[in-house]
């Protein structure tokens, strides 16, 4: 039927409005970004997320443990090890979500017709963008970083759940 209303109100909106609604965890904004926008650089976004999270952990590690001056490459080696750890963690998380989703649909038998695994991976990448807030903690130099990172992890979980749903 032709009701005359838009199925995706964000088609006519400025990208800044879409970004604000993404921050406010609006499901239609996530749907618009995943299905109706022209954004195609998910691999670049994933690379930025991996690098920023690894850098945050590395900077925290270097701040807590003074590296000896004798080995100039110790800090770089530590960063690359943390980068590999972050990449493996993200890969394991994505595989666990995909496997959990497939098992849920196998047992419940309610697999959507238009489901694609690539859409799920893209949703997890977009939902993980809240981890970029961890870089603000490095800039602001919090005395106690644990509450700051606990809030970031909570918000990231909400973003991932919104993107997943």
PDB file of C-alpha atoms in Angstrom:
ATOM      1  CA  UNK A   1       0.000   0.000   0.000  1.00  0.00           C
ATOM      2  CA  UNK A   2       1.076   3.580  -0.446  1.00  0.00           C
ATOM      3  CA  UNK A   3       0.573   5.420   2.814  1.00  0.00           C
ATOM      4  CA  UNK A   4       2.686   8.393   1.794  1.00  0.00           C
ATOM      5  CA  UNK A   5       4.978   8.268   4.839  1.00  0.00           C
ATOM      6  CA  UNK A   6       8.703   7.593   4.837  1.00  0.00           C
ATOM      7  CA  UNK A   7       9.959   4.209   5.952  1.00  0.00           C
ATOM      8  CA  UNK A   8      13.310   5.756   6.962  1.00  0.00           C
ATOM      9  CA  UNK A   9      13.014   9.289   8.293  1.00  0.00           C
ATOM     10  CA  UNK A  10      16.799   9.687   8.331  1.00  0.00           C
ATOM     11  CA  UNK A  11      16.964   9.764   4.521  1.00  0.00           C
ATOM     12  CA  UNK A  12      16.064  13.452   4.676  1.00  0.00           C
ATOM     13  CA  UNK A  13      18.167  14.258   7.770  1.00  0.00           C
ATOM     14  CA  UNK A  14      21.627  15.769   8.017  1.00  0.00           C
ATOM     15  CA  UNK A  15      24.372  13.255   8.956  1.00  0.00           C
ATOM     16  CA  UNK A  16      25.018  15.198  12.172  1.00  0.00           C
ATOM     17  CA  UNK A  17      21.435  14.501  13.300  1.00  0.00           C
ATOM     18  CA  UNK A  18      21.957  10.811  12.532  1.00  0.00           C
ATOM     19  CA  UNK A  19      25.187  10.848  14.559  1.00  0.00           C
ATOM     20  CA  UNK A  20      23.453  12.486  17.532  1.00  0.00           C
ATOM     21  CA  UNK A  21      20.691   9.876  17.383  1.00  0.00           C
ATOM     22  CA  UNK A  22      23.320   7.121  17.238  1.00  0.00           C
ATOM     23  CA  UNK A  23      24.848   8.521  20.428  1.00  0.00           C
ATOM     24  CA  UNK A  24      21.348   8.585  21.966  1.00  0.00           C
ATOM     25  CA  UNK A  25      20.937   4.897  21.036  1.00  0.00           C
ATOM     26  CA  UNK A  26      18.009   5.318  18.640  1.00  0.00           C
ATOM     27  CA  UNK A  27      17.342   2.018  16.826  1.00  0.00           C
ATOM     28  CA  UNK A  28      16.099   3.697  13.624  1.00  0.00           C
ATOM     29  CA  UNK A  29      19.393   5.607  13.380  1.00  0.00           C
ATOM     30  CA  UNK A  30      21.351   2.347  13.609  1.00  0.00           C
ATOM     31  CA  UNK A  31      19.089   0.771  10.969  1.00  0.00           C
ATOM     32  CA  UNK A  32      19.584   3.761   8.698  1.00  0.00           C
ATOM     33  CA  UNK A  33      23.374   3.597   9.031  1.00  0.00           C
ATOM     34  CA  UNK A  34      23.482  -0.148   8.431  1.00  0.00           C
ATOM     35  CA  UNK A  35      20.968  -0.469   5.607  1.00  0.00           C
ATOM     36  CA  UNK A  36      20.200   2.868   3.943  1.00  0.00           C
ATOM     37  CA  UNK A  37      23.300   5.028   4.177  1.00  0.00           C
ATOM     38  CA  UNK A  38      26.135   5.250   1.693  1.00  0.00           C
ATOM     39  CA  UNK A  39      28.741   4.425   4.368  1.00  0.00           C
ATOM     40  CA  UNK A  40      30.916   1.572   3.118  1.00  0.00           C
ATOM     41  CA  UNK A  41      34.169   1.934   5.090  1.00  0.00           C
ATOM     42  CA  UNK A  42      33.434  -0.532   7.858  1.00  0.00           C
ATOM     43  CA  UNK A  43      36.880  -2.105   7.586  1.00  0.00           C
ATOM     44  CA  UNK A  44      38.465   1.321   8.108  1.00  0.00           C
ATOM     45  CA  UNK A  45      36.246   1.903  11.123  1.00  0.00           C
ATOM     46  CA  UNK A  46      37.245  -1.491  12.503  1.00  0.00           C
ATOM     47  CA  UNK A  47      40.925  -0.643  11.996  1.00  0.00           C
ATOM     48  CA  UNK A  48      40.496   2.670  13.843  1.00  0.00           C
ATOM     49  CA  UNK A  49      38.733   0.854  16.689  1.00  0.00           C
ATOM     50  CA  UNK A  50      41.507  -1.737  16.957  1.00  0.00           C
ATOM     51  CA  UNK A  51      44.267   0.875  16.898  1.00  0.00           C
ATOM     52  CA  UNK A  52      42.571   3.205  19.374  1.00  0.00           C
ATOM     53  CA  UNK A  53      41.733   0.472  21.879  1.00  0.00           C
ATOM     54  CA  UNK A  54      45.255  -0.955  21.618  1.00  0.00           C
ATOM     55  CA  UNK A  55      46.760   2.498  22.058  1.00  0.00           C
ATOM     56  CA  UNK A  56      44.585   3.166  25.107  1.00  0.00           C
ATOM     57  CA  UNK A  57      45.675  -0.071  26.762  1.00  0.00           C
ATOM     58  CA  UNK A  58      49.305   0.514  25.749  1.00  0.00           C
ATOM     59  CA  UNK A  59      49.349   4.081  27.104  1.00  0.00           C
ATOM     60  CA  UNK A  60      47.859   2.873  30.386  1.00  0.00           C
ATOM     61  CA  UNK A  61      50.468   0.097  30.561  1.00  0.00           C
ATOM     62  CA  UNK A  62      53.363   2.448  29.791  1.00  0.00           C
ATOM     63  CA  UNK A  63      52.089   4.944  32.361  1.00  0.00           C
ATOM     64  CA  UNK A  64      51.904   2.254  35.048  1.00  0.00           C
ATOM     65  CA  UNK A  65      55.214   0.542  34.152  1.00  0.00           C
ATOM     66  CA  UNK A  66      58.147   2.756  33.343  1.00  0.00           C
ATOM     67  CA  UNK A  67      59.994   1.092  30.487  1.00  0.00           C
ATOM     68  CA  UNK A  68      63.768   0.881  30.709  1.00  0.00           C
ATOM     69  CA  UNK A  69      65.705   3.153  28.384  1.00  0.00           C
ATOM     70  CA  UNK A  70      68.045   0.332  27.335  1.00  0.00           C
ATOM     71  CA  UNK A  71      65.587  -1.220  24.907  1.00  0.00           C
ATOM     72  CA  UNK A  72      64.122   1.474  22.659  1.00  0.00           C
ATOM     73  CA  UNK A  73      61.800  -0.944  20.896  1.00  0.00           C
ATOM     74  CA  UNK A  74      60.240  -2.472  24.015  1.00  0.00           C
ATOM     75  CA  UNK A  75      57.339  -0.008  23.918  1.00  0.00           C
ATOM     76  CA  UNK A  76      56.653  -0.661  20.242  1.00  0.00           C
ATOM     77  CA  UNK A  77      56.813  -4.413  20.701  1.00  0.00           C
ATOM     78  CA  UNK A  78      54.362  -4.153  23.585  1.00  0.00           C
ATOM     79  CA  UNK A  79      51.999  -2.080  21.428  1.00  0.00           C
ATOM     80  CA  UNK A  80      52.043  -4.648  18.607  1.00  0.00           C
ATOM     81  CA  UNK A  81      51.438  -7.484  21.058  1.00  0.00           C
ATOM     82  CA  UNK A  82      48.477  -5.556  22.479  1.00  0.00           C
ATOM     83  CA  UNK A  83      47.230  -4.863  18.944  1.00  0.00           C
ATOM     84  CA  UNK A  84      47.318  -8.590  18.140  1.00  0.00           C
ATOM     85  CA  UNK A  85      45.555  -9.328  21.444  1.00  0.00           C
ATOM     86  CA  UNK A  86      42.864  -6.728  20.699  1.00  0.00           C
ATOM     87  CA  UNK A  87      42.338  -8.098  17.176  1.00  0.00           C
ATOM     88  CA  UNK A  88      42.049 -11.664  18.466  1.00  0.00           C
ATOM     89  CA  UNK A  89      39.645 -10.530  21.192  1.00  0.00           C
ATOM     90  CA  UNK A  90      37.447  -8.723  18.681  1.00  0.00           C
ATOM     91  CA  UNK A  91      37.520 -11.720  16.348  1.00  0.00           C
ATOM     92  CA  UNK A  92      36.573 -14.090  19.172  1.00  0.00           C
ATOM     93  CA  UNK A  93      33.763 -11.762  20.268  1.00  0.00           C
ATOM     94  CA  UNK A  94      32.335 -11.482  16.741  1.00  0.00           C
ATOM     95  CA  UNK A  95      32.553 -15.249  16.214  1.00  0.00           C
ATOM     96  CA  UNK A  96      30.861 -15.891  19.574  1.00  0.00           C
ATOM     97  CA  UNK A  97      28.002 -13.527  18.696  1.00  0.00           C
ATOM     98  CA  UNK A  98      27.587 -15.096  15.248  1.00  0.00           C
ATOM     99  CA  UNK A  99      27.658 -18.605  16.719  1.00  0.00           C
ATOM    100  CA  UNK A 100      25.213 -17.647  19.482  1.00  0.00           C
ATOM    101  CA  UNK A 101      22.860 -16.082  16.950  1.00  0.00           C
ATOM    102  CA  UNK A 102      23.014 -19.108  14.660  1.00  0.00           C
ATOM    103  CA  UNK A 103      22.413 -21.490  17.570  1.00  0.00           C
ATOM    104  CA  UNK A 104      19.478 -19.410  18.784  1.00  0.00           C
ATOM    105  CA  UNK A 105      17.873 -19.585  15.351  1.00  0.00           C
ATOM    106  CA  UNK A 106      18.685 -23.271  15.011  1.00  0.00           C
ATOM    107  CA  UNK A 107      16.843 -24.110  18.238  1.00  0.00           C
ATOM    108  CA  UNK A 108      14.017 -21.574  17.905  1.00  0.00           C
ATOM    109  CA  UNK A 109      13.625 -21.975  14.151  1.00  0.00           C
ATOM    110  CA  UNK A 110      12.848 -18.308  13.555  1.00  0.00           C
ATOM    111  CA  UNK A 111      15.660 -17.234  11.239  1.00  0.00           C
ATOM    112  CA  UNK A 112      14.767 -14.003   9.378  1.00  0.00           C
ATOM    113  CA  UNK A 113      14.645 -14.261   5.584  1.00  0.00           C
ATOM    114  CA  UNK A 114      16.898 -11.296   4.956  1.00  0.00           C
ATOM    115  CA  UNK A 115      19.557 -12.106   7.556  1.00  0.00           C
ATOM    116  CA  UNK A 116      23.157 -11.837   6.404  1.00  0.00           C
ATOM    117  CA  UNK A 117      26.163 -12.478   8.601  1.00  0.00           C
ATOM    118  CA  UNK A 118      27.886  -9.451   7.075  1.00  0.00           C
ATOM    119  CA  UNK A 119      25.087  -7.221   8.414  1.00  0.00           C
ATOM    120  CA  UNK A 120      25.654  -8.616  11.896  1.00  0.00           C
ATOM    121  CA  UNK A 121      29.404  -7.981  11.676  1.00  0.00           C
ATOM    122  CA  UNK A 122      28.792  -4.420  10.479  1.00  0.00           C
ATOM    123  CA  UNK A 123      26.361  -3.849  13.370  1.00  0.00           C
ATOM    124  CA  UNK A 124      28.960  -5.064  15.866  1.00  0.00           C
ATOM    125  CA  UNK A 125      31.580  -2.735  14.384  1.00  0.00           C
ATOM    126  CA  UNK A 126      29.246   0.259  14.566  1.00  0.00           C
ATOM    127  CA  UNK A 127      28.162  -0.678  18.087  1.00  0.00           C
ATOM    128  CA  UNK A 128      31.784  -0.895  19.203  1.00  0.00           C
ATOM    129  CA  UNK A 129      32.474   2.733  18.317  1.00  0.00           C
ATOM    130  CA  UNK A 130      31.742   3.750  21.900  1.00  0.00           C
ATOM    131  CA  UNK A 131      35.181   2.396  22.794  1.00  0.00           C
ATOM    132  CA  UNK A 132      36.620   5.498  21.142  1.00  0.00           C
ATOM    133  CA  UNK A 133      35.538   7.346  24.290  1.00  0.00           C
ATOM    134  CA  UNK A 134      38.456   5.641  26.036  1.00  0.00           C
ATOM    135  CA  UNK A 135      40.816   8.016  24.259  1.00  0.00           C
ATOM    136  CA  UNK A 136      39.247  10.904  26.165  1.00  0.00           C
ATOM    137  CA  UNK A 137      40.500   9.356  29.383  1.00  0.00           C
ATOM    138  CA  UNK A 138      44.038   9.592  28.059  1.00  0.00           C
ATOM    139  CA  UNK A 139      43.585  13.241  27.156  1.00  0.00           C
ATOM    140  CA  UNK A 140      41.974  14.208  30.466  1.00  0.00           C
ATOM    141  CA  UNK A 141      44.407  12.145  32.590  1.00  0.00           C
ATOM    142  CA  UNK A 142      41.932  10.889  35.191  1.00  0.00           C
ATOM    143  CA  UNK A 143      43.367  10.130  38.592  1.00  0.00           C
ATOM    144  CA  UNK A 144      41.127   7.074  38.850  1.00  0.00           C
ATOM    145  CA  UNK A 145      40.489   5.551  35.433  1.00  0.00           C
ATOM    146  CA  UNK A 146      38.460   2.542  36.557  1.00  0.00           C
ATOM    147  CA  UNK A 147      35.089   4.341  36.958  1.00  0.00           C
ATOM    148  CA  UNK A 148      35.613   6.083  33.619  1.00  0.00           C
ATOM    149  CA  UNK A 149      36.292   2.810  31.808  1.00  0.00           C
ATOM    150  CA  UNK A 150      33.427   1.074  33.619  1.00  0.00           C
ATOM    151  CA  UNK A 151      31.048   3.713  32.237  1.00  0.00           C
ATOM    152  CA  UNK A 152      32.555   3.340  28.764  1.00  0.00           C
ATOM    153  CA  UNK A 153      32.146  -0.444  28.867  1.00  0.00           C
ATOM    154  CA  UNK A 154      28.544  -0.058  30.021  1.00  0.00           C
ATOM    155  CA  UNK A 155      27.759   2.413  27.244  1.00  0.00           C
ATOM    156  CA  UNK A 156      29.537   0.188  24.706  1.00  0.00           C
ATOM    157  CA  UNK A 157      27.378  -2.728  25.834  1.00  0.00           C
ATOM    158  CA  UNK A 158      24.243  -0.619  25.342  1.00  0.00           C
ATOM    159  CA  UNK A 159      25.449   0.410  21.867  1.00  0.00           C
ATOM    160  CA  UNK A 160      26.167  -3.200  20.933  1.00  0.00           C
ATOM    161  CA  UNK A 161      22.763  -4.352  22.184  1.00  0.00           C
ATOM    162  CA  UNK A 162      21.027  -1.564  20.261  1.00  0.00           C
ATOM    163  CA  UNK A 163      22.949  -2.368  17.082  1.00  0.00           C
ATOM    164  CA  UNK A 164      22.314  -6.101  17.534  1.00  0.00           C
ATOM    165  CA  UNK A 165      18.586  -5.658  18.007  1.00  0.00           C
TER     166      UNK A 165
END
